[in-house]
Amino acid sequence: SQKIEQNSEALNIQEGKTATLTCNYTNYSPAYLQWYRQDPGRGPVFLLLIRENEKEKRKERLKVTFDTTLKQSLFHITASQPADSATYLCALDVNNDMRFGAGTRLTVKP
Amino acid sequence: EPEVTQTPSHQVTQMGQEVILRCVPISNHLYFYWYRQILGQKVEFLVSFYNNEISEKSEIFDDQFSVERPDGSNFTLKIRSTKLEDSAMYFCASSEDRQWRTGGTEAFFGQGTRLTVV
């Protein structure tokens, strides 16, 4: 069956460290993958998109990698801040629409 | 900055009643979506809509659900006879183009309508 797995429900790190979140998928061949941020009680907010022919994408303190052989994307936040605390969702295109993983709740402690 | 707006922010309804959730997508967007999120669970795709018809729908989107674009600005989700398990946050989203056509494009989400069925 098709699965999108974000293998940590929760991740706690110290301010200033790099947070690394993982998204694995099975039985999909997505043309691209997206990462969103969701704060409690709010809608997801787009962060980054990476296409299947791109290995890495950066935006300010954010970096995403996409390995179609491993069927995995890694999402990094460098120099993390307490304001980065949120749930981060990966999303894949499935039949031309986005499907989300369950998310990883990141807490950055001061 | 343009945004997707949803009304109401919170709706309480009795089981068996019909509800209509409303969304105003971003004005130049062509593709519209509904997602739902049961408390503590993941964001689940319900339906996508383009050119006044459904493009894709998930197994969740059964005959109890329908969508409509009644005019040039609104996009609605109707649940005909609500069940307790329909209680969730419902998110509307819109995008400029279909995800696959441009190799992917971001979707803009509204703040959601929290539906509580009692």
mmCIF file with all atom_site columns, N, CA, C and O in Angstrom, chain B residues 52-102:
data_model
loop_
_atom_site.group_PDB
_atom_site.id
_atom_site.type_symbol
_atom_site.label_atom_id
_atom_site.label_alt_id
_atom_site.label_comp_id
_atom_site.label_asym_id
_atom_site.label_entity_id
_atom_site.label_seq_id
_atom_site.pdbx_PDB_ins_code
_atom_site.Cartn_x
_atom_site.Cartn_y
_atom_site.Cartn_z
_atom_site.occupancy
_atom_site.B_iso_or_equiv
_atom_site.pdbx_formal_charge
_atom_site.auth_seq_id
_atom_site.auth_comp_id
_atom_site.auth_asym_id
_atom_site.auth_atom_id
_atom_site.pdbx_PDB_model_num
ATOM 1   N N  . ASN B 1 52  ? -15.081 24.185 -12.774 1.00 0.00 ? 52  ASN B N  1
ATOM 2   C CA . ASN B 1 52  ? -16.444 23.853 -12.359 1.00 0.00 ? 52  ASN B CA 1
ATOM 3   C C  . ASN B 1 52  ? -16.755 22.371 -12.290 1.00 0.00 ? 52  ASN B C  1
ATOM 4   O O  . ASN B 1 52  ? -17.926 21.977 -12.404 1.00 0.00 ? 52  ASN B O  1
ATOM 5   N N  . GLU B 1 53  ? -15.703 21.578 -12.104 1.00 0.00 ? 53  GLU B N  1
ATOM 6   C CA . GLU B 1 53  ? -15.984 20.171 -11.870 1.00 0.00 ? 53  GLU B CA 1
ATOM 7   C C  . GLU B 1 53  ? -14.918 19.553 -10.977 1.00 0.00 ? 53  GLU B C  1
ATOM 8   O O  . GLU B 1 53  ? -13.809 20.083 -10.859 1.00 0.00 ? 53  GLU B O  1
ATOM 9   N N  . ILE B 1 54  ? -15.280 18.433 -10.386 1.00 0.00 ? 54  ILE B N  1
ATOM 10  C CA . ILE B 1 54  ? -14.338 17.728 -9.526  1.00 0.00 ? 54  ILE B CA 1
ATOM 11  C C  . ILE B 1 54  ? -13.246 17.110 -10.381 1.00 0.00 ? 54  ILE B C  1
ATOM 12  O O  . ILE B 1 54  ? -13.517 16.452 -11.387 1.00 0.00 ? 54  ILE B O  1
ATOM 13  N N  . SER B 1 55  ? -11.983 17.338 -9.968  1.00 0.00 ? 55  SER B N  1
ATOM 14  C CA . SER B 1 55  ? -10.850 16.728 -10.652 1.00 0.00 ? 55  SER B CA 1
ATOM 15  C C  . SER B 1 55  ? -10.496 15.382 -10.041 1.00 0.00 ? 55  SER B C  1
ATOM 16  O O  . SER B 1 55  ? -10.291 14.395 -10.741 1.00 0.00 ? 55  SER B O  1
ATOM 17  N N  . GLU B 1 56  ? -10.352 15.378 -8.751  1.00 0.00 ? 56  GLU B N  1
ATOM 18  C CA . GLU B 1 56  ? -10.013 14.155 -8.025  1.00 0.00 ? 56  GLU B CA 1
ATOM 19  C C  . GLU B 1 56  ? -10.782 14.153 -6.712  1.00 0.00 ? 56  GLU B C  1
ATOM 20  O O  . GLU B 1 56  ? -11.095 15.210 -6.175  1.00 0.00 ? 56  GLU B O  1
ATOM 21  N N  . LYS B 1 57  ? -11.057 12.981 -6.193  1.00 0.00 ? 57  LYS B N  1
ATOM 22  C CA . LYS B 1 57  ? -11.633 12.889 -4.862  1.00 0.00 ? 57  LYS B CA 1
ATOM 23  C C  . LYS B 1 57  ? -11.096 11.648 -4.175  1.00 0.00 ? 57  LYS B C  1
ATOM 24  O O  . LYS B 1 57  ? -10.724 10.678 -4.837  1.00 0.00 ? 57  LYS B O  1
ATOM 25  N N  . SER B 1 58  ? -11.059 11.721 -2.858  1.00 0.00 ? 58  SER B N  1
ATOM 26  C CA . SER B 1 58  ? -10.545 10.587 -2.099  1.00 0.00 ? 58  SER B CA 1
ATOM 27  C C  . SER B 1 58  ? -11.705 9.676  -1.692  1.00 0.00 ? 58  SER B C  1
ATOM 28  O O  . SER B 1 58  ? -12.888 10.012 -1.887  1.00 0.00 ? 58  SER B O  1
ATOM 29  N N  . GLU B 1 59  ? -11.327 8.582  -1.074  1.00 0.00 ? 59  GLU B N  1
ATOM 30  C CA . GLU B 1 59  ? -12.348 7.623  -0.635  1.00 0.00 ? 59  GLU B CA 1
ATOM 31  C C  . GLU B 1 59  ? -13.202 8.190  0.495   1.00 0.00 ? 59  GLU B C  1
ATOM 32  O O  . GLU B 1 59  ? -14.295 7.712  0.765   1.00 0.00 ? 59  GLU B O  1
ATOM 33  N N  . ILE B 1 60  ? -12.697 9.235  1.144   1.00 0.00 ? 60  ILE B N  1
ATOM 34  C CA . ILE B 1 60  ? -13.474 9.882  2.208   1.00 0.00 ? 60  ILE B CA 1
ATOM 35  C C  . ILE B 1 60  ? -14.654 10.641 1.608   1.00 0.00 ? 60  ILE B C  1
ATOM 36  O O  . ILE B 1 60  ? -15.732 10.722 2.205   1.00 0.00 ? 60  ILE B O  1
ATOM 37  N N  . PHE B 1 61  ? -14.461 11.174 0.455   1.00 0.00 ? 61  PHE B N  1
ATOM 38  C CA . PHE B 1 61  ? -15.446 12.054 -0.199  1.00 0.00 ? 61  PHE B CA 1
ATOM 39  C C  . PHE B 1 61  ? -16.538 11.189 -0.815  1.00 0.00 ? 61  PHE B C  1
ATOM 40  O O  . PHE B 1 61  ? -16.542 10.907 -2.017  1.00 0.00 ? 61  PHE B O  1
ATOM 41  N N  . ASP B 1 62  ? -17.477 10.749 0.029   1.00 0.00 ? 62  ASP B N  1
ATOM 42  C CA . ASP B 1 62  ? -18.556 9.880  -0.465  1.00 0.00 ? 62  ASP B CA 1
ATOM 43  C C  . ASP B 1 62  ? -19.778 10.717 -0.833  1.00 0.00 ? 62  ASP B C  1
ATOM 44  O O  . ASP B 1 62  ? -19.697 11.944 -0.947  1.00 0.00 ? 62  ASP B O  1
ATOM 45  N N  . ASP B 1 63  ? -20.896 10.049 -1.034  1.00 0.00 ? 63  ASP B N  1
ATOM 46  C CA . ASP B 1 63  ? -22.096 10.731 -1.520  1.00 0.00 ? 63  ASP B CA 1
ATOM 47  C C  . ASP B 1 63  ? -22.655 11.756 -0.537  1.00 0.00 ? 63  ASP B C  1
ATOM 48  O O  . ASP B 1 63  ? -23.527 12.547 -0.908  1.00 0.00 ? 63  ASP B O  1
ATOM 49  N N  . GLN B 1 64  ? -22.168 11.722 0.689   1.00 0.00 ? 64  GLN B N  1
ATOM 50  C CA . GLN B 1 64  ? -22.623 12.710 1.666   1.00 0.00 ? 64  GLN B CA 1
ATOM 51  C C  . GLN B 1 64  ? -22.007 14.091 1.415   1.00 0.00 ? 64  GLN B C  1
ATOM 52  O O  . GLN B 1 64  ? -22.485 15.086 1.946   1.00 0.00 ? 64  GLN B O  1
ATOM 53  N N  . PHE B 1 65  ? -20.931 14.104 0.644   1.00 0.00 ? 65  PHE B N  1
ATOM 54  C CA . PHE B 1 65  ? -20.209 15.339 0.407   1.00 0.00 ? 65  PHE B CA 1
ATOM 55  C C  . PHE B 1 65  ? -20.489 15.869 -1.003  1.00 0.00 ? 65  PHE B C  1
ATOM 56  O O  . PHE B 1 65  ? -20.656 15.091 -1.943  1.00 0.00 ? 65  PHE B O  1
ATOM 57  N N  . SER B 1 66  ? -20.492 17.178 -1.127  1.00 0.00 ? 66  SER B N  1
ATOM 58  C CA . SER B 1 66  ? -20.538 17.783 -2.450  1.00 0.00 ? 66  SER B CA 1
ATOM 59  C C  . SER B 1 66  ? -19.823 19.124 -2.388  1.00 0.00 ? 66  SER B C  1
ATOM 60  O O  . SER B 1 66  ? -19.678 19.714 -1.316  1.00 0.00 ? 66  SER B O  1
ATOM 61  N N  . VAL B 1 67  ? -19.336 19.557 -3.541  1.00 0.00 ? 67  VAL B N  1
ATOM 62  C CA . VAL B 1 67  ? -18.683 20.860 -3.626  1.00 0.00 ? 67  VAL B CA 1
ATOM 63  C C  . VAL B 1 67  ? -19.326 21.646 -4.755  1.00 0.00 ? 67  VAL B C  1
ATOM 64  O O  . VAL B 1 67  ? -19.877 21.080 -5.710  1.00 0.00 ? 67  VAL B O  1
ATOM 65  N N  . GLU B 1 68  ? -19.195 22.963 -4.619  1.00 0.00 ? 68  GLU B N  1
ATOM 66  C CA . GLU B 1 68  ? -19.831 23.834 -5.599  1.00 0.00 ? 68  GLU B CA 1
ATOM 67  C C  . GLU B 1 68  ? -19.075 25.149 -5.637  1.00 0.00 ? 68  GLU B C  1
ATOM 68  O O  . GLU B 1 68  ? -18.516 25.596 -4.638  1.00 0.00 ? 68  GLU B O  1
ATOM 69  N N  . ARG B 1 69  ? -19.075 25.731 -6.836  1.00 0.00 ? 69  ARG B N  1
ATOM 70  C CA . ARG B 1 69  ? -18.577 27.104 -6.964  1.00 0.00 ? 69  ARG B CA 1
ATOM 71  C C  . ARG B 1 69  ? -19.776 27.901 -7.468  1.00 0.00 ? 69  ARG B C  1
ATOM 72  O O  . ARG B 1 69  ? -19.963 28.054 -8.671  1.00 0.00 ? 69  ARG B O  1
ATOM 73  N N  . PRO B 1 70  ? -20.572 28.403 -6.545  1.00 0.00 ? 70  PRO B N  1
ATOM 74  C CA . PRO B 1 70  ? -21.862 29.002 -6.926  1.00 0.00 ? 70  PRO B CA 1
ATOM 75  C C  . PRO B 1 70  ? -21.724 30.324 -7.670  1.00 0.00 ? 70  PRO B C  1
ATOM 76  O O  . PRO B 1 70  ? -22.633 30.712 -8.392  1.00 0.00 ? 70  PRO B O  1
ATOM 77  N N  . ASP B 1 71  ? -20.588 31.000 -7.492  1.00 0.00 ? 71  ASP B N  1
ATOM 78  C CA . ASP B 1 71  ? -20.373 32.272 -8.193  1.00 0.00 ? 71  ASP B CA 1
ATOM 79  C C  . ASP B 1 71  ? -18.881 32.394 -8.456  1.00 0.00 ? 71  ASP B C  1
ATOM 80  O O  . ASP B 1 71  ? -18.142 31.430 -8.275  1.00 0.00 ? 71  ASP B O  1
ATOM 81  N N  . GLY B 1 72  ? -18.445 33.572 -8.849  1.00 0.00 ? 72  GLY B N  1
ATOM 82  C CA . GLY B 1 72  ? -17.046 33.720 -9.224  1.00 0.00 ? 72  GLY B CA 1
ATOM 83  C C  . GLY B 1 72  ? -16.064 33.765 -8.087  1.00 0.00 ? 72  GLY B C  1
ATOM 84  O O  . GLY B 1 72  ? -14.857 33.758 -8.310  1.00 0.00 ? 72  GLY B O  1
ATOM 85  N N  . SER B 1 73  ? -16.577 33.764 -6.841  1.00 0.00 ? 73  SER B N  1
ATOM 86  C CA . SER B 1 73  ? -15.628 33.915 -5.747  1.00 0.00 ? 73  SER B CA 1
ATOM 87  C C  . SER B 1 73  ? -15.724 32.824 -4.683  1.00 0.00 ? 73  SER B C  1
ATOM 88  O O  . SER B 1 73  ? -14.727 32.492 -4.069  1.00 0.00 ? 73  SER B O  1
ATOM 89  N N  . ASN B 1 74  ? -16.896 32.265 -4.482  1.00 0.00 ? 74  ASN B N  1
ATOM 90  C CA . ASN B 1 74  ? -17.050 31.312 -3.385  1.00 0.00 ? 74  ASN B CA 1
ATOM 91  C C  . ASN B 1 74  ? -16.846 29.876 -3.835  1.00 0.00 ? 74  ASN B C  1
ATOM 92  O O  . ASN B 1 74  ? -17.086 29.518 -4.990  1.00 0.00 ? 74  ASN B O  1
ATOM 93  N N  . PHE B 1 75  ? -16.409 29.059 -2.875  1.00 0.00 ? 75  PHE B N  1
ATOM 94  C CA . PHE B 1 75  ? -16.226 27.629 -3.106  1.00 0.00 ? 75  PHE B CA 1
ATOM 95  C C  . PHE B 1 75  ? -16.732 26.947 -1.846  1.00 0.00 ? 75  PHE B C  1
ATOM 96  O O  . PHE B 1 75  ? -16.275 27.275 -0.752  1.00 0.00 ? 75  PHE B O  1
ATOM 97  N N  . THR B 1 76  ? -17.724 26.082 -1.984  1.00 0.00 ? 76  THR B N  1
ATOM 98  C CA . THR B 1 76  ? -18.372 25.537 -0.797  1.00 0.00 ? 76  THR B CA 1
ATOM 99  C C  . THR B 1 76  ? -18.234 24.023 -0.720  1.00 0.00 ? 76  THR B C  1
ATOM 100 O O  . THR B 1 76  ? -18.131 23.334 -1.739  1.00 0.00 ? 76  THR B O  1
ATOM 101 N N  . LEU B 1 77  ? -18.254 23.540 0.503   1.00 0.00 ? 77  LEU B N  1
ATOM 102 C CA . LEU B 1 77  ? -18.300 22.114 0.794   1.00 0.00 ? 77  LEU B CA 1
ATOM 103 C C  . LEU B 1 77  ? -19.571 21.862 1.583   1.00 0.00 ? 77  LEU B C  1
ATOM 104 O O  . LEU B 1 77  ? -19.800 22.494 2.618   1.00 0.00 ? 77  LEU B O  1
ATOM 105 N N  . LYS B 1 78  ? -20.400 20.949 1.083   1.00 0.00 ? 78  LYS B N  1
ATOM 106 C CA . LYS B 1 78  ? -21.637 20.618 1.763   1.00 0.00 ? 78  LYS B CA 1
ATOM 107 C C  . LYS B 1 78  ? -21.550 19.188 2.282   1.00 0.00 ? 78  LYS B C  1
ATOM 108 O O  . LYS B 1 78  ? -21.115 18.280 1.550   1.00 0.00 ? 78  LYS B O  1
ATOM 109 N N  . ILE B 1 79  ? -21.964 19.025 3.518   1.00 0.00 ? 79  ILE B N  1
ATOM 110 C CA . ILE B 1 79  ? -22.104 17.669 4.077   1.00 0.00 ? 79  ILE B CA 1
ATOM 111 C C  . ILE B 1 79  ? -23.591 17.490 4.319   1.00 0.00 ? 79  ILE B C  1
ATOM 112 O O  . ILE B 1 79  ? -24.203 18.244 5.100   1.00 0.00 ? 79  ILE B O  1
ATOM 113 N N  . ARG B 1 80  ? -24.166 16.524 3.664   1.00 0.00 ? 80  ARG B N  1
ATOM 114 C CA . ARG B 1 80  ? -25.632 16.411 3.635   1.00 0.00 ? 80  ARG B CA 1
ATOM 115 C C  . ARG B 1 80  ? -26.231 16.009 4.967   1.00 0.00 ? 80  ARG B C  1
ATOM 116 O O  . ARG B 1 80  ? -27.179 16.608 5.433   1.00 0.00 ? 80  ARG B O  1
ATOM 117 N N  . SER B 1 81  ? -25.720 15.008 5.573   1.00 0.00 ? 81  SER B N  1
ATOM 118 C CA . SER B 1 81  ? -26.280 14.492 6.822   1.00 0.00 ? 81  SER B CA 1
ATOM 119 C C  . SER B 1 81  ? -25.100 14.153 7.726   1.00 0.00 ? 81  SER B C  1
ATOM 120 O O  . SER B 1 81  ? -24.496 13.086 7.605   1.00 0.00 ? 81  SER B O  1
ATOM 121 N N  . THR B 1 82  ? -24.773 15.099 8.592   1.00 0.00 ? 82  THR B N  1
ATOM 122 C CA . THR B 1 82  ? -23.521 14.974 9.339   1.00 0.00 ? 82  THR B CA 1
ATOM 123 C C  . THR B 1 82  ? -23.557 13.826 10.339  1.00 0.00 ? 82  THR B C  1
ATOM 124 O O  . THR B 1 82  ? -24.600 13.503 10.925  1.00 0.00 ? 82  THR B O  1
ATOM 125 N N  . LYS B 1 83  ? -22.366 13.236 10.510  1.00 0.00 ? 83  LYS B N  1
ATOM 126 C CA . LYS B 1 83  ? -22.187 12.169 11.495  1.00 0.00 ? 83  LYS B CA 1
ATOM 127 C C  . LYS B 1 83  ? -21.177 12.663 12.529  1.00 0.00 ? 83  LYS B C  1
ATOM 128 O O  . LYS B 1 83  ? -20.422 13.611 12.288  1.00 0.00 ? 83  LYS B O  1
ATOM 129 N N  . LEU B 1 84  ? -21.148 11.992 13.657  1.00 0.00 ? 84  LEU B N  1
ATOM 130 C CA . LEU B 1 84  ? -20.204 12.383 14.706  1.00 0.00 ? 84  LEU B CA 1
ATOM 131 C C  . LEU B 1 84  ? -18.767 12.376 14.193  1.00 0.00 ? 84  LEU B C  1
ATOM 132 O O  . LEU B 1 84  ? -17.973 13.262 14.520  1.00 0.00 ? 84  LEU B O  1
ATOM 133 N N  . GLU B 1 85  ? -18.463 11.392 13.346  1.00 0.00 ? 85  GLU B N  1
ATOM 134 C CA . GLU B 1 85  ? -17.096 11.259 12.845  1.00 0.00 ? 85  GLU B CA 1
ATOM 135 C C  . GLU B 1 85  ? -16.716 12.308 11.809  1.00 0.00 ? 85  GLU B C  1
ATOM 136 O O  . GLU B 1 85  ? -15.569 12.350 11.355  1.00 0.00 ? 85  GLU B O  1
ATOM 137 N N  . ASP B 1 86  ? -17.659 13.147 11.428  1.00 0.00 ? 86  ASP B N  1
ATOM 138 C CA . ASP B 1 86  ? -17.332 14.273 10.543  1.00 0.00 ? 86  ASP B CA 1
ATOM 139 C C  . ASP B 1 86  ? -16.724 15.439 11.310  1.00 0.00 ? 86  ASP B C  1
ATOM 140 O O  . ASP B 1 86  ? -16.266 16.413 10.709  1.00 0.00 ? 86  ASP B O  1
ATOM 141 N N  . SER B 1 87  ? -16.729 15.365 12.626  1.00 0.00 ? 87  SER B N  1
ATOM 142 C CA . SER B 1 87  ? -16.126 16.424 13.432  1.00 0.00 ? 87  SER B CA 1
ATOM 143 C C  . SER B 1 87  ? -14.638 16.510 13.118  1.00 0.00 ? 87  SER B C  1
ATOM 144 O O  . SER B 1 87  ? -13.903 15.529 13.234  1.00 0.00 ? 87  SER B O  1
ATOM 145 N N  . ALA B 1 88  ? -14.210 17.681 12.685  1.00 0.00 ? 88  ALA B N  1
ATOM 146 C CA . ALA B 1 88  ? -12.828 17.869 12.244  1.00 0.00 ? 88  ALA B CA 1
ATOM 147 C C  . ALA B 1 88  ? -12.629 19.336 11.907  1.00 0.00 ? 88  ALA B C  1
ATOM 148 O O  . ALA B 1 88  ? -13.582 20.123 11.867  1.00 0.00 ? 88  ALA B O  1
ATOM 149 N N  . MET B 1 89  ? -11.386 19.682 11.619  1.00 0.00 ? 89  MET B N  1
ATOM 150 C CA . MET B 1 89  ? -11.077 20.977 11.028  1.00 0.00 ? 89  MET B CA 1
ATOM 151 C C  . MET B 1 89  ? -11.074 20.775 9.521   1.00 0.00 ? 89  MET B C  1
ATOM 152 O O  . MET B 1 89  ? -10.431 19.846 9.022   1.00 0.00 ? 89  MET B O  1
ATOM 153 N N  . TYR B 1 90  ? -11.781 21.618 8.810   1.00 0.00 ? 90  TYR B N  1
ATOM 154 C CA . TYR B 1 90  ? -11.851 21.533 7.360   1.00 0.00 ? 90  TYR B CA 1
ATOM 155 C C  . TYR B 1 90  ? -11.091 22.717 6.765   1.00 0.00 ? 90  TYR B C  1
ATOM 156 O O  . TYR B 1 90  ? -11.378 23.872 7.079   1.00 0.00 ? 90  TYR B O  1
ATOM 157 N N  . PHE B 1 91  ? -10.132 22.393 5.914   1.00 0.00 ? 91  PHE B N  1
ATOM 158 C CA . PHE B 1 91  ? -9.313  23.425 5.283   1.00 0.00 ? 91  PHE B CA 1
ATOM 159 C C  . PHE B 1 91  ? -9.629  23.508 3.800   1.00 0.00 ? 91  PHE B C  1
ATOM 160 O O  . PHE B 1 91  ? -9.676  22.491 3.100   1.00 0.00 ? 91  PHE B O  1
ATOM 161 N N  . CYS B 1 92  ? -9.793  24.715 3.344   1.00 0.00 ? 92  CYS B N  1
ATOM 162 C CA . CYS B 1 92  ? -9.880  25.000 1.925   1.00 0.00 ? 92  CYS B CA 1
ATOM 163 C C  . CYS B 1 92  ? -8.505  25.473 1.462   1.00 0.00 ? 92  CYS B C  1
ATOM 164 O O  . CYS B 1 92  ? -7.770  26.125 2.222   1.00 0.00 ? 92  CYS B O  1
ATOM 165 N N  . ALA B 1 93  ? -8.131  25.158 0.240   1.00 0.00 ? 93  ALA B N  1
ATOM 166 C CA . ALA B 1 93  ? -6.860  25.618 -0.314  1.00 0.00 ? 93  ALA B CA 1
ATOM 167 C C  . ALA B 1 93  ? -7.063  25.965 -1.781  1.00 0.00 ? 93  ALA B C  1
ATOM 168 O O  . ALA B 1 93  ? -7.997  25.463 -2.428  1.00 0.00 ? 93  ALA B O  1
ATOM 169 N N  . SER B 1 94  ? -6.184  26.811 -2.291  1.00 0.00 ? 94  SER B N  1
ATOM 170 C CA . SER B 1 94  ? -6.230  27.112 -3.722  1.00 0.00 ? 94  SER B CA 1
ATOM 171 C C  . SER B 1 94  ? -4.812  27.232 -4.257  1.00 0.00 ? 94  SER B C  1
ATOM 172 O O  . SER B 1 94  ? -3.866  27.480 -3.507  1.00 0.00 ? 94  SER B O  1
ATOM 173 N N  . SER B 1 95  ? -4.673  27.015 -5.552  1.00 0.00 ? 95  SER B N  1
ATOM 174 C CA . SER B 1 95  ? -3.373  27.179 -6.202  1.00 0.00 ? 95  SER B CA 1
ATOM 175 C C  . SER B 1 95  ? -3.580  27.758 -7.592  1.00 0.00 ? 95  SER B C  1
ATOM 176 O O  . SER B 1 95  ? -4.670  27.655 -8.171  1.00 0.00 ? 95  SER B O  1
ATOM 177 N N  . GLU B 1 96  ? -2.498  28.359 -8.110  1.00 0.00 ? 96  GLU B N  1
ATOM 178 C CA . GLU B 1 96  ? -2.584  29.004 -9.412  1.00 0.00 ? 96  GLU B CA 1
ATOM 179 C C  . GLU B 1 96  ? -2.819  27.997 -10.513 1.00 0.00 ? 96  GLU B C  1
ATOM 180 O O  . GLU B 1 96  ? -3.533  28.243 -11.469 1.00 0.00 ? 96  GLU B O  1
ATOM 181 N N  . ASP B 1 97  ? -2.142  26.877 -10.399 1.00 0.00 ? 97  ASP B N  1
ATOM 182 C CA . ASP B 1 97  ? -2.185  25.899 -11.470 1.00 0.00 ? 97  ASP B CA 1
ATOM 183 C C  . ASP B 1 97  ? -2.257  24.517 -10.850 1.00 0.00 ? 97  ASP B C  1
ATOM 184 O O  . ASP B 1 97  ? -2.036  24.348 -9.667  1.00 0.00 ? 97  ASP B O  1
ATOM 185 N N  . ARG B 1 98  ? -2.555  23.561 -11.664 1.00 0.00 ? 98  ARG B N  1
ATOM 186 C CA . ARG B 1 98  ? -2.627  22.194 -11.195 1.00 0.00 ? 98  ARG B CA 1
ATOM 187 C C  . ARG B 1 98  ? -1.234  21.737 -10.814 1.00 0.00 ? 98  ARG B C  1
ATOM 188 O O  . ARG B 1 98  ? -0.267  22.038 -11.486 1.00 0.00 ? 98  ARG B O  1
ATOM 189 N N  . GLN B 1 99  ? -1.150  21.018 -9.766  1.00 0.00 ? 99  GLN B N  1
ATOM 190 C CA . GLN B 1 99  ? 0.140   20.650 -9.205  1.00 0.00 ? 99  GLN B CA 1
ATOM 191 C C  . GLN B 1 99  ? 1.082   20.079 -10.256 1.00 0.00 ? 99  GLN B C  1
ATOM 192 O O  . GLN B 1 99  ? 2.228   20.452 -10.361 1.00 0.00 ? 99  GLN B O  1
ATOM 193 N N  . TRP B 1 100 ? 0.587   19.189 -11.067 1.00 0.00 ? 100 TRP B N  1
ATOM 194 C CA . TRP B 1 100 ? 1.502   18.471 -11.938 1.00 0.00 ? 100 TRP B CA 1
ATOM 195 C C  . TRP B 1 100 ? 1.907   19.255 -13.158 1.00 0.00 ? 100 TRP B C  1
ATOM 196 O O  . TRP B 1 100 ? 2.975   19.067 -13.708 1.00 0.00 ? 100 TRP B O  1
ATOM 197 N N  . ARG B 1 101 ? 1.086   20.166 -13.602 1.00 0.00 ? 101 ARG B N  1
ATOM 198 C CA . ARG B 1 101 ? 1.327   20.825 -14.899 1.00 0.00 ? 101 ARG B CA 1
ATOM 199 C C  . ARG B 1 101 ? 2.573   21.682 -14.881 1.00 0.00 ? 101 ARG B C  1
ATOM 200 O O  . ARG B 1 101 ? 3.266   21.799 -15.864 1.00 0.00 ? 101 ARG B O  1
ATOM 201 N N  . THR B 1 102 ? 2.833   22.293 -13.766 1.00 0.00 ? 102 THR B N  1
ATOM 202 C CA . THR B 1 102 ? 3.999   23.180 -13.699 1.00 0.00 ? 102 THR B CA 1
ATOM 203 C C  . THR B 1 102 ? 5.103   22.522 -12.896 1.00 0.00 ? 102 THR B C  1
ATOM 204 O O  . THR B 1 102 ? 6.015   23.190 -12.443 1.00 0.00 ? 102 THR B O  1
#
